[in-house]
Amino acid sequence: MIRTLILTLAVFAALHPAPGYDGPEILIADFEGENYGSWKVTGEAFGTAPARGTLPGQMAVSGFEGRGLVNSFRGGDSSTGTLTSPEFRLERKFLRFLIGGGRDEARLRITLNVGGKVVRTMTGPNASPGGSEALALAGWEVGEYQGQAATIRIEDQATGGWGHINVDQIVLTDIKPPMPLKDVFRELTASDSYLLMPVKNGSPKRKVSVFVDGQEVVRNDIELADGEPDWWAPMEIVRWKGKRLKIVVDSLPGDSKALASIDQSDQFGDETSLYHEPLRGQLHFSPRRGWNNDPNGLVYFGGEYHMFFQHNPYGWGWGNMHWGHAVSRDLVHWQELGDVLWPDKFGPMFSGSAVVDHANASGLGTKEKPPMVLFYTAAGDPTVQCVASSTDGRTFSKYLRNPVIGQVTGGNRDPKVIWHEPSERWVKVLYVEKPQSQHTIHFFVSENLIDWKLASIFDGDKAPGRFMFECPDFFPLAVDDDPAKSMWVLMAADGQYALGRFDGTTFTALHSRLQSQQGRGFYAAQTFSDIPKEDGRRIRIGWWQTETRGMPFNQSMTLPHEMKLVSTPDGPRITNAPVRELESLRGKKTIHSNLLLNEQSANPLKNFEADLAELKMRFEPGRANATIDIRGAEIVVDPVAGTLKVQDHVVPLPKSKVVDLVIYCDRTGLEIFANGGQVYVPFPFQPKSENQRYSVKANGGEIRFESIEAYSLNSIWPPAQ
Ligand code: FRU
């Protein structure tokens, strides 16, 4: 204890050669003992003794001194209690301590009590999910109570997320501790296109607002870096050029450099390394900065494929939902434009869809310039359905009389809108979660995309097989390419689908709970609207959960793939195939045909090396396993067991005369299409950069390969500058 005290003193004296230094520091508590000593405990949250660091079920706690600290996570967030110190005298100008945990001024706090009154209080830093369990220095000026008796009380009356408080090392001192600051602000004139926000992944989320002319125009939760940032998150401010911006942060440690370090720039970021970061998928779309989840509003408009997406521009994890925006002319090369929908008074911008309103029934465009209309969920309280539009595919405005559908239940979201030719009406399918987690799809109809009428309710729990979960998609698909034999597909976020009939009002499922993908990390996929009739493909893109730790971006999208319905002995089933446009990425190739391999054969791909690759092969299944090594990932086709194994992931492979495989390899994972696309396995995986080798082997017998093709692929991103 003494040693810690001296050390603290020495460190402090060195860091702060303080002019006003009077007396040595007085330790009030360091919580290193076997119990709380003469501190009084009530409730469960504090246990009977100081915690030794992190408690079960808690994120790693750091920043405390020695081995012990006060940690009210005992029994989880739901426990409550108080911890009160014995009386001591305030014999220095400041009281300093370390504090962490949740932020709740009323229920989670440390207080200083003098003469029976609370004279100082402070809460922890974390107000929203994510954040950090690191304790930081803080304190109070107590000079005015010099010599008076006081007590400290630590209270936890909070029971929800972040319902705990951590405290350590309480010291009386004459050296001013860093005082946490509230509603700190900085004013500047917007001269450039972006404000660069310093982000430190895993630090407490601060509320960061921007005011223009006294109006709050932006508000986000940002893990601001108090010191050296992990990365810079650009915030577009070009629309306020020349105006005064007031940036307000709700709370910051006294010594934080966050506000001062915010910079302006006309560059989005480090343009030379953008898209060439080591873990950037080179075949798959990912946002320049921040987090993505669901693809939204996939639509072909004005000669471009538009892809919007759930975007957190200011964090590596989920949050602050915006609609990001990217465009492509070939479904392969994407150009990210800025975010088009920002959180507003109705809440964050959750998932949805887009259509082209060719007849301008909505009145949001003109006959000559038909609008692209976006449908999204504003996930505030209430959670409502809204509309936005654009006539040029670049500038977007929200409909002035939003919302267009009020809250059905708190869990209503992800509108998908389609044009229903036979009834000449628009149909919107909306996921509506009922209390007790009942999964339903509400079907609405409209003449003008603005006024919606409830037409029917599909109850996933009553459907054959019980299924249905958020992010629905709904479309007709020809069976065996025969439009006369078309069926309706109702698809859920995990790729499960039902096949059935739709009369313009009600969907009747005939087959349910079928799987349109068998991989990992695939979710919330959507198909494109308004693909020209002469093309007629049903093209899907999913969110691909490829975690890229250490990068200033996270997650990505799957390759665009074409879906079809083919007859199988079990009935019609969806198949997936990568879109043909991807062939434009092919570089050098190695091709073999009619090749007999046995266990002794040389590797037919021994001279093929590539960072990015496409492999295609066809063979007749016999008794032997085909084992394919892709940069250290092993794929095994076992015809006897009827399985396809990708690393530790095994899926059934329907029997067929010929096994055919198409495999894409990117830095973030593999996408495997097998047996005419009846099996589709997206599989997140990070190959080692130095291993660019591929091999094909026969194990336990021989295999006759009709063909083996390997292509190195070019990146979809622009070359480094
Ligand atoms: C699916 C989802 C949607 C929601 C969105 C929010 O991943 O939970 O239901 O609209 O993400 O980002």
XYZ file of C-alpha atoms in Angstrom, residues 304-666:
363
model
C -26.107 2.008 -62.645
C -26.519 -0.611 -59.991
C -27.088 1.201 -56.718
C -26.236 -0.448 -53.453
C -27.121 1.242 -50.201
C -26.075 -0.314 -46.932
C -26.347 -0.126 -43.158
C -23.368 2.002 -42.264
C -21.741 3.232 -39.076
C -19.384 5.871 -40.469
C -17.932 6.598 -37.015
C -17.276 3.203 -35.482
C -15.680 -0.171 -36.127
C -18.772 -1.822 -34.612
C -22.521 -1.465 -35.196
C -24.224 1.846 -34.344
C -25.320 5.262 -35.654
C -27.166 3.632 -38.534
C -26.847 5.619 -41.768
C -27.537 4.465 -45.336
C -24.200 4.345 -47.113
C -24.250 4.411 -50.927
C -22.178 2.816 -53.675
C -22.694 2.506 -57.423
C -21.451 0.119 -60.080
C -21.862 -0.229 -63.837
C -20.952 -3.928 -63.915
C -21.810 -5.359 -60.452
C -18.067 -5.890 -59.969
C -16.346 -2.522 -59.522
C -18.008 -0.302 -56.911
C -17.582 3.364 -56.229
C -18.635 4.465 -52.769
C -20.352 7.845 -52.658
C -21.253 9.557 -49.389
C -23.981 8.512 -46.962
C -27.484 9.425 -48.133
C -29.665 8.912 -45.044
C -28.523 10.167 -41.658
C -30.180 9.537 -38.292
C -32.864 12.152 -37.586
C -35.562 12.944 -35.036
C -37.338 9.695 -35.984
C -34.277 7.638 -35.043
C -31.446 5.757 -36.746
C -31.930 4.647 -40.375
C -32.600 0.900 -40.409
C -32.831 -1.423 -43.384
C -35.142 -1.189 -46.385
C -35.447 -1.275 -50.135
C -35.774 0.848 -53.291
C -37.763 0.863 -56.540
C -37.954 3.034 -59.618
C -41.355 4.721 -59.792
C -41.549 4.759 -63.604
C -44.992 6.409 -63.796
C -44.149 8.885 -61.034
C -47.205 7.716 -59.091
C -45.590 9.057 -55.924
C -45.229 12.541 -57.384
C -41.665 12.568 -56.001
C -40.201 13.062 -59.487
C -41.616 13.904 -62.894
C -42.746 11.771 -65.857
C -39.492 12.652 -67.613
C -37.421 12.102 -64.506
C -39.011 9.199 -62.649
C -37.782 9.019 -59.092
C -35.909 6.268 -57.324
C -37.886 5.799 -54.109
C -36.259 4.480 -50.929
C -38.181 2.779 -48.121
C -36.546 2.598 -44.736
C -37.324 2.067 -41.078
C -36.624 4.947 -38.704
C -35.898 2.986 -35.548
C -36.733 5.500 -32.848
C -39.562 5.296 -30.363
C -42.000 4.790 -32.053
C -40.326 2.818 -34.850
C -41.900 3.912 -38.137
C -41.697 3.389 -41.917
C -40.463 6.261 -44.053
C -39.724 7.268 -47.641
C -36.920 9.177 -49.369
C -36.304 9.804 -53.057
C -33.906 10.938 -55.747
C -34.228 11.792 -59.418
C -30.506 11.837 -60.203
C -29.224 8.929 -58.113
C -26.871 11.308 -56.313
C -28.901 13.669 -54.160
C -31.591 12.311 -51.894
C -34.322 13.908 -49.868
C -36.551 12.509 -47.199
C -40.302 12.756 -47.817
C -41.640 15.772 -45.943
C -44.691 14.018 -44.519
C -42.858 11.003 -43.103
C -43.667 8.570 -41.615
C -45.852 6.767 -44.158
C -46.700 3.854 -41.848
C -46.851 4.244 -38.061
C -45.530 1.709 -35.617
C -47.259 -1.692 -35.777
C -45.167 -3.128 -32.949
C -41.801 -1.921 -31.614
C -40.200 -4.694 -33.691
C -41.487 -3.633 -37.142
C -38.807 -3.081 -39.708
C -37.090 -3.696 -43.033
C -39.711 -2.827 -45.699
C -39.240 -4.503 -49.086
C -41.304 -2.974 -51.894
C -42.065 -4.585 -55.264
C -44.282 -3.816 -58.254
C -47.002 -6.465 -58.605
C -47.739 -6.577 -62.301
C -51.053 -8.524 -62.310
C -52.797 -6.244 -59.798
C -50.901 -3.124 -60.959
C -50.126 -2.157 -57.394
C -47.115 -1.819 -55.211
C -46.689 -4.413 -52.497
C -44.668 -3.866 -49.352
C -43.597 -6.742 -47.123
C -42.685 -5.645 -43.616
C -41.218 -7.748 -40.836
C -43.327 -7.355 -37.694
C -42.155 -8.995 -34.521
C -45.030 -9.592 -32.148
C -44.650 -9.883 -28.366
C -43.194 -13.257 -27.321
C -41.090 -13.232 -30.475
C -43.740 -14.192 -32.990
C -42.442 -13.672 -36.462
C -44.889 -12.211 -38.945
C -44.742 -10.535 -42.322
C -47.308 -7.827 -42.942
C -48.291 -7.329 -46.578
C -49.290 -3.768 -47.465
C -50.519 -2.498 -50.854
C -50.383 0.955 -52.407
C -51.182 2.810 -55.627
C -48.696 5.598 -55.045
C -45.931 4.324 -52.700
C -47.053 6.797 -50.030
C -50.474 5.592 -48.837
C -50.309 1.982 -47.678
C -53.143 -0.371 -46.772
C -52.680 -3.587 -44.789
C -53.667 -6.478 -47.097
C -52.738 -9.622 -45.163
C -50.500 -11.086 -42.470
C -48.242 -14.087 -42.971
C -47.545 -15.796 -39.681
C -44.149 -17.474 -39.877
C -44.842 -19.452 -36.726
C -47.898 -21.057 -38.318
C -46.249 -21.615 -41.714
C -45.134 -25.137 -42.512
C -41.819 -25.522 -40.690
C -42.172 -22.274 -38.660
C -39.701 -19.679 -39.801
C -39.257 -16.055 -40.791
C -37.016 -13.443 -39.439
C -36.241 -9.782 -40.268
C -35.101 -8.380 -43.647
C -37.695 -10.133 -45.835
C -37.363 -10.305 -49.604
C -40.243 -11.246 -51.893
C -40.229 -11.973 -55.642
C -41.460 -14.383 -58.306
C -38.956 -16.789 -59.850
C -39.333 -19.016 -62.915
C -38.914 -22.760 -62.329
C -36.385 -24.286 -64.760
C -36.292 -20.973 -66.654
C -39.941 -21.404 -67.640
C -41.863 -18.209 -66.790
C -45.139 -20.123 -67.047
C -44.014 -22.187 -64.057
C -43.110 -19.297 -61.807
C -43.397 -19.411 -57.992
C -43.245 -16.738 -55.312
C -40.275 -16.719 -52.962
C -40.513 -15.230 -49.469
C -37.029 -15.082 -48.013
C -35.775 -14.228 -44.519
C -32.538 -12.710 -43.210
C -30.778 -16.052 -42.671
C -31.494 -17.051 -46.287
C -34.346 -19.441 -45.407
C -37.241 -19.234 -47.809
C -40.748 -20.389 -48.513
C -42.136 -21.081 -51.972
C -45.748 -20.403 -52.665
C -48.548 -18.534 -54.406
C -49.396 -14.859 -54.222
C -52.674 -13.367 -55.454
C -51.738 -9.728 -54.899
C -53.089 -9.804 -51.360
C -52.169 -13.043 -49.623
C -49.123 -15.283 -49.767
C -49.752 -19.011 -49.379
C -46.683 -21.099 -48.604
C -46.468 -24.497 -50.274
C -42.922 -25.386 -49.217
C -41.312 -23.688 -46.262
C -38.065 -23.430 -44.344
C -35.799 -24.215 -47.267
C -32.154 -23.100 -47.223
C -30.782 -20.807 -49.897
C -27.265 -20.866 -48.431
C -25.251 -23.209 -46.248
C -22.342 -21.011 -45.197
C -21.230 -18.854 -42.316
C -21.626 -15.151 -41.706
C -24.241 -14.722 -44.433
C -27.201 -12.524 -43.461
C -29.839 -10.003 -44.521
C -29.419 -10.527 -48.254
C -31.556 -8.647 -50.767
C -32.180 -8.901 -54.501
C -32.037 -6.086 -57.040
C -35.138 -4.268 -58.151
C -35.682 -2.976 -61.707
C -33.149 -5.150 -63.529
C -34.122 -4.581 -67.203
C -36.629 -7.177 -68.521
C -34.295 -8.251 -71.341
C -31.726 -9.192 -68.680
C -34.283 -10.646 -66.293
C -31.853 -12.035 -63.724
C -32.670 -12.221 -60.006
C -29.421 -10.999 -58.469
C -28.760 -11.136 -54.759
C -26.123 -9.641 -52.448
C -25.842 -10.498 -48.751
C -24.100 -8.996 -45.763
C -20.945 -11.058 -45.224
C -19.689 -11.017 -41.635
C -15.979 -10.831 -42.336
C -14.400 -9.309 -39.267
C -11.297 -7.258 -40.012
C -9.654 -6.460 -36.704
C -7.082 -3.680 -36.753
C -8.520 -2.125 -39.935
C -10.441 1.181 -40.045
C -13.363 -0.711 -41.640
C -15.240 -3.869 -40.740
C -17.543 -6.398 -42.503
C -18.358 -6.642 -46.207
C -20.829 -7.846 -48.832
C -20.951 -11.198 -50.612
C -20.326 -11.479 -54.314
C -23.434 -10.686 -56.360
C -24.973 -14.001 -57.354
C -27.829 -15.027 -59.599
C -30.641 -17.063 -58.103
C -32.752 -19.548 -60.024
C -35.336 -22.182 -59.182
C -34.590 -25.664 -60.471
C -36.606 -28.850 -60.172
C -35.089 -31.471 -57.877
C -36.492 -34.799 -56.657
C -37.580 -32.908 -53.490
C -39.330 -30.131 -55.411
C -38.109 -26.790 -56.776
C -35.048 -25.377 -55.020
C -33.023 -22.174 -55.236
C -29.598 -22.313 -56.847
C -26.942 -19.609 -56.709
C -24.254 -18.761 -59.237
C -21.734 -15.921 -59.185
C -22.736 -13.318 -61.799
C -20.925 -13.749 -65.145
C -19.575 -10.182 -64.940
C -17.029 -11.459 -62.400
C -15.204 -13.208 -65.255
C -13.865 -9.782 -66.225
C -11.510 -10.006 -63.220
C -9.649 -13.037 -64.582
C -5.906 -12.716 -65.048
C -3.421 -15.525 -65.625
C -4.835 -19.034 -65.853
C -3.943 -22.715 -65.493
C -6.290 -25.115 -67.250
C -6.354 -28.919 -67.290
C -8.856 -31.170 -68.966
C -9.482 -34.879 -68.677
C -7.018 -35.374 -65.847
C -6.785 -38.589 -63.831
C -5.511 -38.020 -60.287
C -4.564 -40.609 -57.704
C -2.796 -40.305 -54.346
C 0.637 -40.216 -55.986
C -0.203 -37.588 -58.609
C 1.629 -34.291 -58.652
C -0.419 -31.251 -57.683
C -1.933 -29.922 -60.941
C -1.837 -26.394 -59.489
C 1.786 -26.487 -58.329
C 2.723 -23.665 -60.685
C -0.285 -21.552 -59.856
C 0.076 -18.881 -57.157
C -2.328 -16.054 -56.478
C -3.593 -13.720 -53.769
C -7.086 -13.662 -55.315
C -8.395 -16.573 -57.290
C -11.269 -18.338 -58.973
C -11.132 -22.137 -59.181
C -13.537 -24.222 -61.227
C -13.612 -27.982 -61.509
C -15.825 -30.846 -62.597
C -15.374 -34.509 -61.795
C -17.281 -37.750 -61.624
C -17.776 -38.776 -58.021
C -16.401 -42.231 -57.191
C -15.117 -43.548 -53.864
C -12.201 -41.153 -53.453
C -12.304 -37.789 -51.681
C -11.327 -34.678 -53.575
C -9.235 -32.456 -51.298
C -8.639 -28.896 -52.365
C -6.297 -26.599 -50.507
C -6.922 -22.897 -50.972
C -4.186 -20.829 -49.366
C -4.338 -22.986 -46.234
C -8.099 -23.599 -46.158
C -9.107 -27.180 -46.788
C -12.158 -28.168 -48.815
C -13.073 -31.865 -49.006
C -15.735 -33.399 -51.217
C -16.632 -36.817 -49.815
C -18.917 -38.505 -52.367
C -19.504 -41.564 -50.169
C -20.711 -39.519 -47.185
C -22.347 -37.036 -49.560
C -20.730 -34.046 -47.878
C -18.794 -30.908 -48.644
C -16.428 -29.887 -45.864
C -14.877 -26.437 -45.605
C -12.396 -26.420 -42.724
C -14.557 -27.533 -39.764
C -17.859 -26.762 -41.514
C -19.647 -29.769 -43.052
C -22.726 -29.493 -45.271
C -24.676 -32.141 -47.210
C -23.958 -32.241 -50.929
C -26.899 -33.542 -52.957
C -26.000 -36.564 -55.099
C -25.343 -35.824 -58.759
C -23.656 -37.388 -61.778
C -20.992 -34.725 -61.839
C -19.593 -32.732 -58.953
C -18.922 -29.170 -60.005
C -17.293 -26.540 -57.852
C -16.740 -22.826 -58.297
C -14.574 -21.302 -55.585
C -13.636 -17.668 -55.086
C -10.782 -16.835 -52.749
C -10.403 -13.366 -51.273
